[in-house]
Amino acid sequence: MRGSWVAIVVLALWTPAVAQAVEPALQLHGFASQALVWTSDNRFFGDSPDGSLDFTELGLNGSWRADPRLLLAAQVLVRRAGEMSDATPWLDYALADATLVSAPTHRIGLRMGRIKNPIGLYNETRDVPFTRPGIFLPQVVYFDRVRNMMLASDGLMVYGERYTDLGTFSATLGAGLPLLDANVEWNYLLDDHDGELEPEHPVPLLSLWYADPAERLRLGLSGAAMHSRFDPGSEAAIGAGNLDIRYWLASAQYNAANWTLAGEYAHILIDWRHFRPEADRHHAIQTGWYLQAAYRLSPAIELMLRYEEGDADRRLGDLHLHCPASDHSRIWVVGTRWDLGRRLMLRLEYQRHHGGFTLSYRENPPGDGVVEDWDLFAAQISLRF
C-alpha cells in the first residue's frame, strides 16, 4: 500500500506555492472484495468450470484538497482476475484536478496525470465494486479483457459545465497515452507476441453529456481513437504492423425514486495493417449494446435485470483460427445486491450466455474452441473503509 502514499507525495510537489500555504484536507479510503465464479463451460476469470476464486480486488485511494481550486488524487489497486491480472500492484490513477473558472452559470477545469477516461456511464467508477451495477459490468461494452487500456490514460483533459434552465451541459476534451499491456495483445493480436505494442501518439478523447434540471435523465456520447504500432522481436510470429481502434459509445440513463433504467450502444472500428504480407490489411467492426433495469426493494436490497448483445467480425486474415462462437454474445443477467450497513455489501449474479464474444482469448485460446451455450454463477463480498 506504500505505492499510494508515494503517488500522493509526488503529486503534492506539483502544487503551486500559494497552495502550499493552505492547510491540506487529506482523505484516505479503501476497499476489498472477493468473488467466487463458476461457469458450466469456458474460462471466465480463472478456472471457472471448477469454481474460481481468482477475482480479488484490493484498493487504497487518497485525495488532498490542496486549495479550494486544486484537488490531488491517486489510487493503487491490487487486482487478481484469472489469467488477465496477477495481483501486481497497479497505479489506477494519479491526477491533479484544477478548477480554472467557477461561476454560477458555468465551470471550467483541467486534469493532468493518469486520468480515468470519461467513457460511458460506468468507466470512471468501474474500479470500485460498490459503484458498479453488478459484479461484472456489461462486457459487450466495457471489456474487462482490456480493462487497463479502457480505464485510464496518461495525459491532459479540459472539461467544462454549463448550467441552464434546461439542464446541465458538460464536455470533456483531452489526449493521453493509453496503457497497453499483454491483455491488449491477446485481445487484438491473439497472443502475447515477442515484441512491443506501443501507441504512436496520444489518444484523443471526447465526452459530451446532458442532464435534466432534476438530474433524473442523463444522455451522453463519448469516444476515443487509438493508433498503435507493433515492433516485433526475433521470435515473433507476426511482422511489424499498425493497430488502429476507434470507439464510440452512446449512453442513456433515467433515475426514479426506487428504480433506474440504463442503456448503452458501442460501435468499434478496428484496423490491422501490415502484420502479414498475405493479409496486408483487414477491417473489423464490433458492436455491443445492453438494456438494464435496477429496482430498490429497500434502501439495503436492490434487484437488477440486464440483456446484452455483442457482435464482431473477428476474421483477421491468417492471424488466428476463426471460431464462429466467439463472434457474438447474447446474455441475460439477473442479480441482487444486499448492503449490510454502509461498509459491507453482498452480491449474487446469474448469467445465461449464447456465444463467446465476451471471453478473453488469454483464458480461452483460439485453438481450444468455445462452447456456445453456457451459464455463469457468481457471488461477491465487498468491504469499504
mmCIF file of C-alpha atoms in Angstrom:
data_model
loop_
_atom_site.group_PDB
_atom_site.id
_atom_site.type_symbol
_atom_site.label_atom_id
_atom_site.label_comp_id
_atom_site.label_asym_id
_atom_site.label_seq_id
_atom_site.Cartn_x
_atom_site.Cartn_y
_atom_site.Cartn_z
ATOM 1 C CA MET A 1 0.000 0.000 0.000
ATOM 2 C CA ARG A 2 3.073 2.257 0.239
ATOM 3 C CA GLY A 3 2.730 2.970 -3.508
ATOM 4 C CA SER A 4 -0.410 5.085 -2.953
ATOM 5 C CA TRP A 5 1.385 7.328 -0.425
ATOM 6 C CA VAL A 6 4.279 7.755 -2.836
ATOM 7 C CA ALA A 7 1.904 8.807 -5.612
ATOM 8 C CA ILE A 8 0.212 11.363 -3.369
ATOM 9 C CA VAL A 9 3.529 12.841 -2.214
ATOM 10 C CA VAL A 10 4.794 13.095 -5.803
ATOM 11 C CA LEU A 11 1.615 14.840 -6.900
ATOM 12 C CA ALA A 12 1.917 17.244 -3.999
ATOM 13 C CA LEU A 13 5.183 18.522 -5.451
ATOM 14 C CA TRP A 14 3.185 19.900 -8.396
ATOM 15 C CA THR A 15 1.160 22.202 -6.141
ATOM 16 C CA PRO A 16 1.781 25.938 -6.681
ATOM 17 C CA ALA A 17 3.473 27.807 -3.857
ATOM 18 C CA VAL A 18 0.283 29.633 -2.927
ATOM 19 C CA ALA A 19 -1.475 26.319 -2.384
ATOM 20 C CA GLN A 20 1.308 25.063 -0.099
ATOM 21 C CA ALA A 21 0.230 27.614 2.489
ATOM 22 C CA VAL A 22 -3.289 26.183 2.631
ATOM 23 C CA GLU A 23 -3.969 23.591 5.283
ATOM 24 C CA PRO A 24 -4.397 20.296 3.339
ATOM 25 C CA ALA A 25 -7.574 18.249 3.631
ATOM 26 C CA LEU A 26 -6.319 14.682 3.216
ATOM 27 C CA GLN A 27 -8.707 11.766 2.851
ATOM 28 C CA LEU A 28 -7.819 8.098 2.612
ATOM 29 C CA HIS A 29 -10.254 5.355 1.657
ATOM 30 C CA GLY A 30 -10.053 1.775 0.546
ATOM 31 C CA PHE A 31 -11.984 -1.304 -0.449
ATOM 32 C CA ALA A 32 -11.558 -5.050 -0.701
ATOM 33 C CA SER A 33 -13.649 -7.640 -2.498
ATOM 34 C CA GLN A 34 -13.578 -11.361 -3.190
ATOM 35 C CA ALA A 35 -15.717 -13.214 -5.714
ATOM 36 C CA LEU A 36 -16.471 -16.847 -6.472
ATOM 37 C CA VAL A 37 -17.139 -17.527 -10.157
ATOM 38 C CA TRP A 38 -18.492 -20.776 -11.613
ATOM 39 C CA THR A 39 -19.246 -21.471 -15.268
ATOM 40 C CA SER A 40 -20.725 -24.534 -16.895
ATOM 41 C CA ASP A 41 -18.151 -24.222 -19.734
ATOM 42 C CA ASN A 42 -15.356 -21.901 -20.924
ATOM 43 C CA ARG A 43 -12.999 -19.981 -18.635
ATOM 44 C CA PHE A 44 -14.055 -16.657 -17.112
ATOM 45 C CA PHE A 45 -11.786 -15.026 -14.523
ATOM 46 C CA GLY A 46 -9.794 -18.178 -13.868
ATOM 47 C CA ASP A 47 -10.558 -21.894 -13.989
ATOM 48 C CA SER A 48 -14.256 -21.182 -13.514
ATOM 49 C CA PRO A 49 -15.629 -24.617 -14.576
ATOM 50 C CA ASP A 50 -14.096 -25.909 -11.331
ATOM 51 C CA GLY A 51 -15.131 -22.814 -9.367
ATOM 52 C CA SER A 52 -12.700 -19.910 -9.385
ATOM 53 C CA LEU A 53 -11.648 -17.613 -6.542
ATOM 54 C CA ASP A 54 -9.355 -15.704 -8.896
ATOM 55 C CA PHE A 55 -11.301 -12.446 -8.834
ATOM 56 C CA THR A 56 -9.943 -10.330 -5.985
ATOM 57 C CA GLU A 57 -9.724 -6.542 -5.671
ATOM 58 C CA LEU A 58 -7.928 -4.514 -3.001
ATOM 59 C CA GLY A 59 -7.624 -0.761 -3.415
ATOM 60 C CA LEU A 60 -6.335 2.218 -1.465
ATOM 61 C CA ASN A 61 -7.044 5.741 -2.640
ATOM 62 C CA GLY A 62 -6.222 9.173 -1.330
ATOM 63 C CA SER A 63 -7.224 12.732 -2.153
ATOM 64 C CA TRP A 64 -5.799 16.027 -0.983
ATOM 65 C CA ARG A 65 -7.704 19.291 -1.324
ATOM 66 C CA ALA A 66 -4.561 21.397 -1.512
ATOM 67 C CA ASP A 67 -6.587 24.504 -2.373
ATOM 68 C CA PRO A 68 -10.303 25.205 -2.996
ATOM 69 C CA ARG A 69 -9.469 25.073 -6.705
ATOM 70 C CA LEU A 70 -6.974 22.211 -6.672
ATOM 71 C CA LEU A 71 -7.513 18.528 -5.898
ATOM 72 C CA LEU A 72 -4.804 15.858 -5.975
ATOM 73 C CA ALA A 73 -5.880 12.209 -6.030
ATOM 74 C CA ALA A 74 -4.400 8.765 -6.592
ATOM 75 C CA GLN A 75 -5.307 5.103 -6.242
ATOM 76 C CA VAL A 76 -3.270 1.915 -6.093
ATOM 77 C CA LEU A 77 -5.094 -1.317 -6.902
ATOM 78 C CA VAL A 78 -4.103 -4.924 -6.306
ATOM 79 C CA ARG A 79 -6.273 -6.931 -8.691
ATOM 80 C CA ARG A 80 -6.336 -10.625 -9.465
ATOM 81 C CA ALA A 81 -8.551 -11.516 -12.429
ATOM 82 C CA GLY A 82 -7.804 -15.009 -13.678
ATOM 83 C CA GLU A 83 -5.092 -15.033 -16.356
ATOM 84 C CA MET A 84 -5.699 -11.345 -17.096
ATOM 85 C CA SER A 85 -4.200 -9.901 -13.901
ATOM 86 C CA ASP A 86 -1.844 -11.475 -11.371
ATOM 87 C CA ALA A 87 -2.322 -9.157 -8.335
ATOM 88 C CA THR A 88 0.703 -6.990 -9.116
ATOM 89 C CA PRO A 89 0.077 -3.525 -7.570
ATOM 90 C CA TRP A 90 -1.069 -1.098 -10.247
ATOM 91 C CA LEU A 91 -1.451 2.682 -10.217
ATOM 92 C CA ASP A 92 -5.035 3.084 -11.400
ATOM 93 C CA TYR A 93 -4.964 6.867 -11.453
ATOM 94 C CA ALA A 94 -2.856 9.758 -10.143
ATOM 95 C CA LEU A 95 -4.029 13.201 -11.145
ATOM 96 C CA ALA A 96 -4.219 16.881 -10.396
ATOM 97 C CA ASP A 97 -7.643 18.494 -10.954
ATOM 98 C CA ALA A 98 -7.625 22.305 -11.129
ATOM 99 C CA THR A 99 -10.725 24.492 -11.394
ATOM 100 C CA LEU A 100 -9.794 27.339 -13.735
ATOM 101 C CA VAL A 101 -13.147 29.182 -13.826
ATOM 102 C CA SER A 102 -16.065 28.850 -11.429
ATOM 103 C CA ALA A 103 -19.284 30.840 -11.727
ATOM 104 C CA PRO A 104 -22.996 30.330 -11.001
ATOM 105 C CA THR A 105 -23.651 29.512 -14.672
ATOM 106 C CA HIS A 106 -20.539 27.570 -15.670
ATOM 107 C CA ARG A 107 -17.323 25.888 -14.613
ATOM 108 C CA ILE A 108 -14.103 25.086 -16.492
ATOM 109 C CA GLY A 109 -11.343 22.828 -15.246
ATOM 110 C CA LEU A 110 -8.170 20.979 -16.162
ATOM 111 C CA ARG A 111 -6.953 17.497 -15.223
ATOM 112 C CA MET A 112 -3.443 16.159 -15.760
ATOM 113 C CA GLY A 113 -1.627 12.944 -14.878
ATOM 114 C CA ARG A 114 -3.014 9.419 -15.099
ATOM 115 C CA ILE A 115 -6.678 10.217 -15.670
ATOM 116 C CA LYS A 116 -9.722 7.977 -15.849
ATOM 117 C CA ASN A 117 -11.141 8.016 -19.359
ATOM 118 C CA PRO A 118 -14.590 9.706 -19.373
ATOM 119 C CA ILE A 119 -16.261 6.956 -21.399
ATOM 120 C CA GLY A 120 -19.857 5.929 -20.813
ATOM 121 C CA LEU A 121 -21.859 5.690 -17.610
ATOM 122 C CA TYR A 122 -19.513 3.489 -15.611
ATOM 123 C CA ASN A 123 -15.932 3.627 -16.875
ATOM 124 C CA GLU A 124 -14.794 6.317 -14.435
ATOM 125 C CA THR A 125 -16.183 4.335 -11.466
ATOM 126 C CA ARG A 126 -15.595 0.771 -12.657
ATOM 127 C CA ASP A 127 -12.599 0.223 -10.367
ATOM 128 C CA VAL A 128 -14.706 0.243 -7.145
ATOM 129 C CA PRO A 129 -17.116 -2.709 -6.571
ATOM 130 C CA PHE A 130 -19.680 -0.522 -4.773
ATOM 131 C CA THR A 131 -20.138 1.747 -7.811
ATOM 132 C CA ARG A 132 -20.700 -0.962 -10.433
ATOM 133 C CA PRO A 133 -24.254 -2.042 -11.370
ATOM 134 C CA GLY A 134 -23.307 -5.710 -10.880
ATOM 135 C CA ILE A 135 -20.377 -7.967 -10.090
ATOM 136 C CA PHE A 136 -19.365 -7.533 -13.730
ATOM 137 C CA LEU A 137 -20.021 -4.572 -15.986
ATOM 138 C CA PRO A 138 -21.792 -5.254 -19.305
ATOM 139 C CA GLN A 139 -18.937 -6.988 -21.116
ATOM 140 C CA VAL A 140 -20.267 -6.220 -24.599
ATOM 141 C CA VAL A 141 -19.447 -2.538 -23.919
ATOM 142 C CA TYR A 142 -16.926 -2.420 -21.027
ATOM 143 C CA PHE A 143 -14.301 -5.049 -21.844
ATOM 144 C CA ASP A 144 -12.568 -6.381 -18.732
ATOM 145 C CA ARG A 145 -10.223 -8.272 -21.036
ATOM 146 C CA VAL A 146 -8.600 -4.895 -21.876
ATOM 147 C CA ARG A 147 -9.565 -3.117 -18.651
ATOM 148 C CA ASN A 148 -6.394 -1.070 -18.123
ATOM 149 C CA MET A 149 -6.498 0.331 -21.655
ATOM 150 C CA MET A 150 -10.116 1.425 -21.204
ATOM 151 C CA LEU A 151 -9.860 2.709 -17.632
ATOM 152 C CA ALA A 152 -7.234 5.459 -17.821
ATOM 153 C CA SER A 153 -4.588 7.230 -19.872
ATOM 154 C CA ASP A 154 -1.568 9.419 -19.127
ATOM 155 C CA GLY A 155 -2.226 12.916 -20.386
ATOM 156 C CA LEU A 156 -4.307 16.051 -20.037
ATOM 157 C CA MET A 157 -8.032 16.819 -20.227
ATOM 158 C CA VAL A 158 -10.044 20.034 -20.251
ATOM 159 C CA TYR A 159 -13.624 19.891 -19.009
ATOM 160 C CA GLY A 160 -16.488 22.334 -18.749
ATOM 161 C CA GLU A 161 -20.046 22.515 -17.450
ATOM 162 C CA ARG A 162 -22.833 24.933 -18.375
ATOM 163 C CA TYR A 163 -25.842 25.282 -16.050
ATOM 164 C CA THR A 164 -29.101 26.423 -17.696
ATOM 165 C CA ASP A 165 -32.843 26.282 -17.059
ATOM 166 C CA LEU A 166 -32.965 23.335 -19.480
ATOM 167 C CA GLY A 167 -30.373 21.361 -17.527
ATOM 168 C CA THR A 168 -26.621 20.888 -17.349
ATOM 169 C CA PHE A 169 -24.473 20.518 -20.448
ATOM 170 C CA SER A 170 -20.936 19.218 -19.972
ATOM 171 C CA ALA A 171 -17.991 18.330 -22.175
ATOM 172 C CA THR A 172 -14.524 16.848 -21.767
ATOM 173 C CA LEU A 173 -11.793 17.029 -24.379
ATOM 174 C CA GLY A 174 -8.362 15.550 -23.894
ATOM 175 C CA ALA A 175 -5.497 13.422 -25.084
ATOM 176 C CA GLY A 176 -3.384 10.799 -23.367
ATOM 177 C CA LEU A 177 -1.179 7.772 -23.874
ATOM 178 C CA PRO A 178 -3.159 4.530 -23.420
ATOM 179 C CA LEU A 179 -1.993 1.823 -21.014
ATOM 180 C CA LEU A 180 -1.190 -1.092 -23.314
ATOM 181 C CA ASP A 181 -0.416 -4.369 -21.543
ATOM 182 C CA ALA A 182 -0.256 -8.022 -22.582
ATOM 183 C CA ASN A 183 -4.066 -8.266 -22.454
ATOM 184 C CA VAL A 184 -4.333 -5.808 -25.347
ATOM 185 C CA GLU A 185 -2.043 -8.011 -27.470
ATOM 186 C CA TRP A 186 -4.037 -11.110 -26.551
ATOM 187 C CA ASN A 187 -7.315 -9.415 -27.445
ATOM 188 C CA TYR A 188 -6.297 -7.823 -30.743
ATOM 189 C CA LEU A 189 -3.218 -9.826 -31.858
ATOM 190 C CA LEU A 190 -4.346 -13.136 -30.319
ATOM 191 C CA ASP A 191 -1.129 -13.842 -28.408
ATOM 192 C CA ASP A 192 1.496 -12.184 -26.237
ATOM 193 C CA HIS A 193 3.979 -11.921 -29.093
ATOM 194 C CA ASP A 194 7.686 -11.294 -28.766
ATOM 195 C CA GLY A 195 7.870 -7.544 -29.270
ATOM 196 C CA GLU A 196 6.268 -4.306 -28.099
ATOM 197 C CA LEU A 197 2.871 -2.802 -28.873
ATOM 198 C CA GLU A 198 3.098 0.931 -28.220
ATOM 199 C CA PRO A 199 0.926 3.971 -29.004
ATOM 200 C CA GLU A 200 2.127 6.078 -31.906
ATOM 201 C CA HIS A 201 0.793 9.285 -30.330
ATOM 202 C CA PRO A 202 -1.624 10.398 -27.589
ATOM 203 C CA VAL A 203 -5.197 9.198 -27.954
ATOM 204 C CA PRO A 204 -7.823 11.933 -28.442
ATOM 205 C CA LEU A 205 -10.869 11.566 -26.170
ATOM 206 C CA LEU A 206 -14.221 13.346 -26.288
ATOM 207 C CA SER A 207 -17.166 13.147 -23.905
ATOM 208 C CA LEU A 208 -20.456 15.086 -24.162
ATOM 209 C CA TRP A 209 -23.255 14.892 -21.561
ATOM 210 C CA TYR A 210 -26.659 16.359 -20.791
ATOM 211 C CA ALA A 211 -28.583 16.104 -17.506
ATOM 212 C CA ASP A 212 -32.066 17.487 -16.962
ATOM 213 C CA PRO A 213 -32.682 20.009 -14.137
ATOM 214 C CA ALA A 214 -33.859 17.275 -11.741
ATOM 215 C CA GLU A 215 -30.818 15.143 -12.714
ATOM 216 C CA ARG A 216 -33.050 12.172 -13.446
ATOM 217 C CA LEU A 217 -32.244 11.899 -17.139
ATOM 218 C CA ARG A 218 -28.667 11.644 -18.443
ATOM 219 C CA LEU A 219 -27.668 11.417 -22.096
ATOM 220 C CA GLY A 220 -24.109 11.067 -23.306
ATOM 221 C CA LEU A 221 -21.810 10.467 -26.237
ATOM 222 C CA SER A 222 -18.157 9.562 -25.731
ATOM 223 C CA GLY A 223 -15.353 8.228 -27.858
ATOM 224 C CA ALA A 224 -11.645 7.696 -28.382
ATOM 225 C CA ALA A 225 -9.301 6.847 -31.256
ATOM 226 C CA MET A 226 -6.104 4.857 -30.664
ATOM 227 C CA HIS A 227 -3.264 4.416 -33.136
ATOM 228 C CA SER A 228 -0.537 1.963 -32.109
ATOM 229 C CA ARG A 229 2.381 0.115 -33.669
ATOM 230 C CA PHE A 230 3.763 -3.355 -33.014
ATOM 231 C CA ASP A 231 7.545 -3.759 -33.250
ATOM 232 C CA PRO A 232 8.320 -7.498 -33.340
ATOM 233 C CA GLY A 233 11.172 -9.275 -31.635
ATOM 234 C CA SER A 234 13.218 -12.042 -33.183
ATOM 235 C CA GLU A 235 10.747 -14.756 -32.062
ATOM 236 C CA ALA A 236 7.537 -13.009 -33.127
ATOM 237 C CA ALA A 237 5.132 -14.969 -35.319
ATOM 238 C CA ILE A 238 3.883 -11.773 -36.975
ATOM 239 C CA GLY A 239 5.638 -8.822 -38.554
ATOM 240 C CA ALA A 240 5.645 -5.152 -37.734
ATOM 241 C CA GLY A 241 2.214 -3.608 -38.111
ATOM 242 C CA ASN A 242 -0.248 -0.962 -37.054
ATOM 243 C CA LEU A 243 -3.364 -1.412 -34.931
ATOM 244 C CA ASP A 244 -5.996 1.349 -35.007
ATOM 245 C CA ILE A 245 -9.123 1.354 -32.834
ATOM 246 C CA ARG A 246 -11.984 3.876 -32.948
ATOM 247 C CA TYR A 247 -14.503 3.512 -30.131
ATOM 248 C CA TRP A 248 -17.837 5.371 -29.816
ATOM 249 C CA LEU A 249 -20.385 4.904 -27.046
ATOM 250 C CA ALA A 250 -23.874 6.406 -26.763
ATOM 251 C CA SER A 251 -25.409 6.354 -23.275
ATOM 252 C CA ALA A 252 -28.764 6.980 -21.609
ATOM 253 C CA GLN A 253 -29.905 6.664 -18.006
ATOM 254 C CA TYR A 254 -33.101 7.528 -16.129
ATOM 255 C CA ASN A 255 -33.291 7.589 -12.325
ATOM 256 C CA ALA A 256 -36.525 7.486 -10.319
ATOM 257 C CA ALA A 257 -37.117 7.132 -6.611
ATOM 258 C CA ASN A 258 -36.829 3.347 -6.488
ATOM 259 C CA TRP A 259 -35.600 2.289 -9.918
ATOM 260 C CA THR A 260 -33.036 3.087 -12.590
ATOM 261 C CA LEU A 261 -33.084 2.332 -16.311
ATOM 262 C CA ALA A 262 -29.887 2.425 -18.376
ATOM 263 C CA GLY A 263 -28.789 1.531 -21.867
ATOM 264 C CA GLU A 264 -25.680 1.987 -23.990
ATOM 265 C CA TYR A 265 -24.607 1.260 -27.552
ATOM 266 C CA ALA A 266 -20.964 0.863 -28.645
ATOM 267 C CA HIS A 267 -19.571 0.973 -32.184
ATOM 268 C CA ILE A 268 -15.920 -0.026 -32.604
ATOM 269 C CA LEU A 269 -13.892 0.061 -35.813
ATOM 270 C CA ILE A 270 -10.634 -1.945 -35.764
ATOM 271 C CA ASP A 271 -7.982 -1.771 -38.456
ATOM 272 C CA TRP A 272 -4.947 -4.071 -38.742
ATOM 273 C CA ARG A 273 -2.216 -3.193 -41.264
ATOM 274 C CA HIS A 274 0.978 -4.903 -42.422
ATOM 275 C CA PHE A 275 1.138 -7.727 -39.852
ATOM 276 C CA ARG A 276 1.390 -10.360 -42.611
ATOM 277 C CA PRO A 277 2.191 -9.937 -46.319
ATOM 278 C CA GLU A 278 -0.654 -12.277 -47.299
ATOM 279 C CA ALA A 279 -3.149 -10.333 -45.129
ATOM 280 C CA ASP A 280 -1.824 -6.812 -45.535
ATOM 281 C CA ARG A 281 -4.913 -5.038 -44.226
ATOM 282 C CA HIS A 282 -8.115 -6.034 -42.508
ATOM 283 C CA HIS A 283 -11.038 -4.089 -41.082
ATOM 284 C CA ALA A 284 -13.469 -5.302 -38.460
ATOM 285 C CA ILE A 285 -16.492 -3.740 -36.840
ATOM 286 C CA GLN A 286 -17.654 -4.645 -33.360
ATOM 287 C CA THR A 287 -20.959 -3.539 -31.897
ATOM 288 C CA GLY A 288 -22.408 -4.011 -28.459
ATOM 289 C CA TRP A 289 -25.464 -2.814 -26.581
ATOM 290 C CA TYR A 290 -27.382 -3.517 -23.410
ATOM 291 C CA LEU A 291 -30.548 -2.533 -21.551
ATOM 292 C CA GLN A 292 -30.548 -2.653 -17.769
ATOM 293 C CA ALA A 293 -33.114 -2.122 -15.026
ATOM 294 C CA ALA A 294 -32.444 -1.885 -11.299
ATOM 295 C CA TYR A 295 -35.174 -1.805 -8.643
ATOM 296 C CA ARG A 296 -34.583 -0.973 -4.979
ATOM 297 C CA LEU A 297 -36.839 -3.079 -2.767
ATOM 298 C CA SER A 298 -35.489 -1.204 0.244
ATOM 299 C CA PRO A 299 -32.504 1.023 0.999
ATOM 300 C CA ALA A 300 -30.485 -2.156 1.543
ATOM 301 C CA ILE A 301 -31.695 -4.516 -1.223
ATOM 302 C CA GLU A 302 -31.561 -3.984 -4.979
ATOM 303 C CA LEU A 303 -32.567 -6.251 -7.858
ATOM 304 C CA MET A 304 -31.040 -5.995 -11.341
ATOM 305 C CA LEU A 305 -32.047 -7.348 -14.756
ATOM 306 C CA ARG A 306 -29.956 -6.845 -17.909
ATOM 307 C CA TYR A 307 -29.897 -8.004 -21.515
ATOM 308 C CA GLU A 308 -26.733 -7.685 -23.618
ATOM 309 C CA GLU A 309 -25.813 -8.276 -27.237
ATOM 310 C CA GLY A 310 -22.373 -8.123 -28.811
ATOM 311 C CA ASP A 311 -21.245 -8.904 -32.363
ATOM 312 C CA ALA A 312 -17.847 -8.921 -34.017
ATOM 313 C CA ASP A 313 -16.163 -9.650 -37.296
ATOM 314 C CA ARG A 314 -13.125 -11.468 -35.964
ATOM 315 C CA ARG A 315 -11.805 -12.918 -39.211
ATOM 316 C CA LEU A 316 -8.343 -11.417 -39.035
ATOM 317 C CA GLY A 317 -6.869 -12.945 -42.173
ATOM 318 C CA ASP A 318 -4.293 -15.542 -41.151
ATOM 319 C CA LEU A 319 -3.738 -14.084 -37.695
ATOM 320 C CA HIS A 320 -5.693 -16.848 -35.948
ATOM 321 C CA LEU A 321 -8.046 -19.783 -36.246
ATOM 322 C CA HIS A 322 -11.536 -18.408 -36.678
ATOM 323 C CA CYS A 323 -14.073 -19.528 -34.084
ATOM 324 C CA PRO A 324 -17.689 -18.682 -35.015
ATOM 325 C CA ALA A 325 -18.893 -18.981 -31.407
ATOM 326 C CA SER A 326 -16.613 -16.052 -30.487
ATOM 327 C CA ASP A 327 -18.267 -13.707 -32.973
ATOM 328 C CA HIS A 328 -21.361 -12.988 -30.881
ATOM 329 C CA SER A 329 -22.883 -12.949 -27.414
ATOM 330 C CA ARG A 330 -26.496 -12.886 -26.269
ATOM 331 C CA ILE A 331 -26.631 -12.602 -22.487
ATOM 332 C CA TRP A 332 -29.374 -12.469 -19.862
ATOM 333 C CA VAL A 333 -28.224 -11.296 -16.423
ATOM 334 C CA VAL A 334 -30.112 -11.249 -13.124
ATOM 335 C CA GLY A 335 -28.540 -10.120 -9.892
ATOM 336 C CA THR A 336 -29.145 -8.850 -6.387
ATOM 337 C CA ARG A 337 -27.266 -6.529 -4.062
ATOM 338 C CA TRP A 338 -27.585 -6.525 -0.282
ATOM 339 C CA ASP A 339 -25.928 -3.767 1.755
ATOM 340 C CA LEU A 340 -25.206 -4.845 5.327
ATOM 341 C CA GLY A 341 -24.638 -1.363 6.663
ATOM 342 C CA ARG A 342 -22.531 1.266 4.893
ATOM 343 C CA ARG A 343 -19.334 -0.743 4.674
ATOM 344 C CA LEU A 344 -20.267 -4.311 3.711
ATOM 345 C CA MET A 345 -22.000 -5.498 0.527
ATOM 346 C CA LEU A 346 -23.033 -8.928 -0.751
ATOM 347 C CA ARG A 347 -23.886 -9.661 -4.393
ATOM 348 C CA LEU A 348 -25.235 -12.673 -6.291
ATOM 349 C CA GLU A 349 -25.426 -12.904 -10.083
ATOM 350 C CA TYR A 350 -26.546 -15.386 -12.731
ATOM 351 C CA GLN A 351 -25.800 -15.044 -16.457
ATOM 352 C CA ARG A 352 -27.079 -17.135 -19.355
ATOM 353 C CA HIS A 353 -24.751 -16.872 -22.371
ATOM 354 C CA HIS A 354 -25.177 -17.728 -26.034
ATOM 355 C CA GLY A 355 -21.793 -17.158 -27.690
ATOM 356 C CA GLY A 356 -18.303 -16.211 -26.534
ATOM 357 C CA PHE A 357 -17.806 -12.613 -27.700
ATOM 358 C CA THR A 358 -17.140 -11.512 -24.110
ATOM 359 C CA LEU A 359 -14.500 -14.164 -23.372
ATOM 360 C CA SER A 360 -10.794 -13.387 -23.085
ATOM 361 C CA TYR A 361 -8.518 -15.028 -25.661
ATOM 362 C CA ARG A 362 -5.869 -15.169 -22.953
ATOM 363 C CA GLU A 363 -8.068 -17.513 -20.918
ATOM 364 C CA ASN A 364 -9.659 -19.216 -23.933
ATOM 365 C CA PRO A 365 -7.007 -19.502 -26.703
ATOM 366 C CA PRO A 366 -8.476 -19.601 -30.232
ATOM 367 C CA GLY A 367 -7.426 -23.212 -30.842
ATOM 368 C CA ASP A 368 -9.231 -24.503 -27.730
ATOM 369 C CA GLY A 369 -12.738 -23.851 -29.035
ATOM 370 C CA VAL A 370 -15.619 -22.142 -27.274
ATOM 371 C CA VAL A 371 -18.818 -23.765 -26.028
ATOM 372 C CA GLU A 372 -21.605 -21.583 -27.381
ATOM 373 C CA ASP A 373 -24.280 -22.037 -24.702
ATOM 374 C CA TRP A 374 -23.070 -21.716 -21.123
ATOM 375 C CA ASP A 375 -24.035 -20.471 -17.682
ATOM 376 C CA LEU A 376 -22.265 -18.307 -15.128
ATOM 377 C CA PHE A 377 -22.928 -18.004 -11.394
ATOM 378 C CA ALA A 378 -21.031 -15.507 -9.237
ATOM 379 C CA ALA A 379 -21.066 -14.377 -5.624
ATOM 380 C CA GLN A 380 -19.099 -11.446 -4.235
ATOM 381 C CA ILE A 381 -18.450 -9.905 -0.830
ATOM 382 C CA SER A 382 -17.092 -6.351 -0.688
ATOM 383 C CA LEU A 383 -15.859 -4.150 2.140
ATOM 384 C CA ARG A 384 -15.039 -0.446 2.084
ATOM 385 C CA PHE A 385 -13.213 1.605 4.678
#
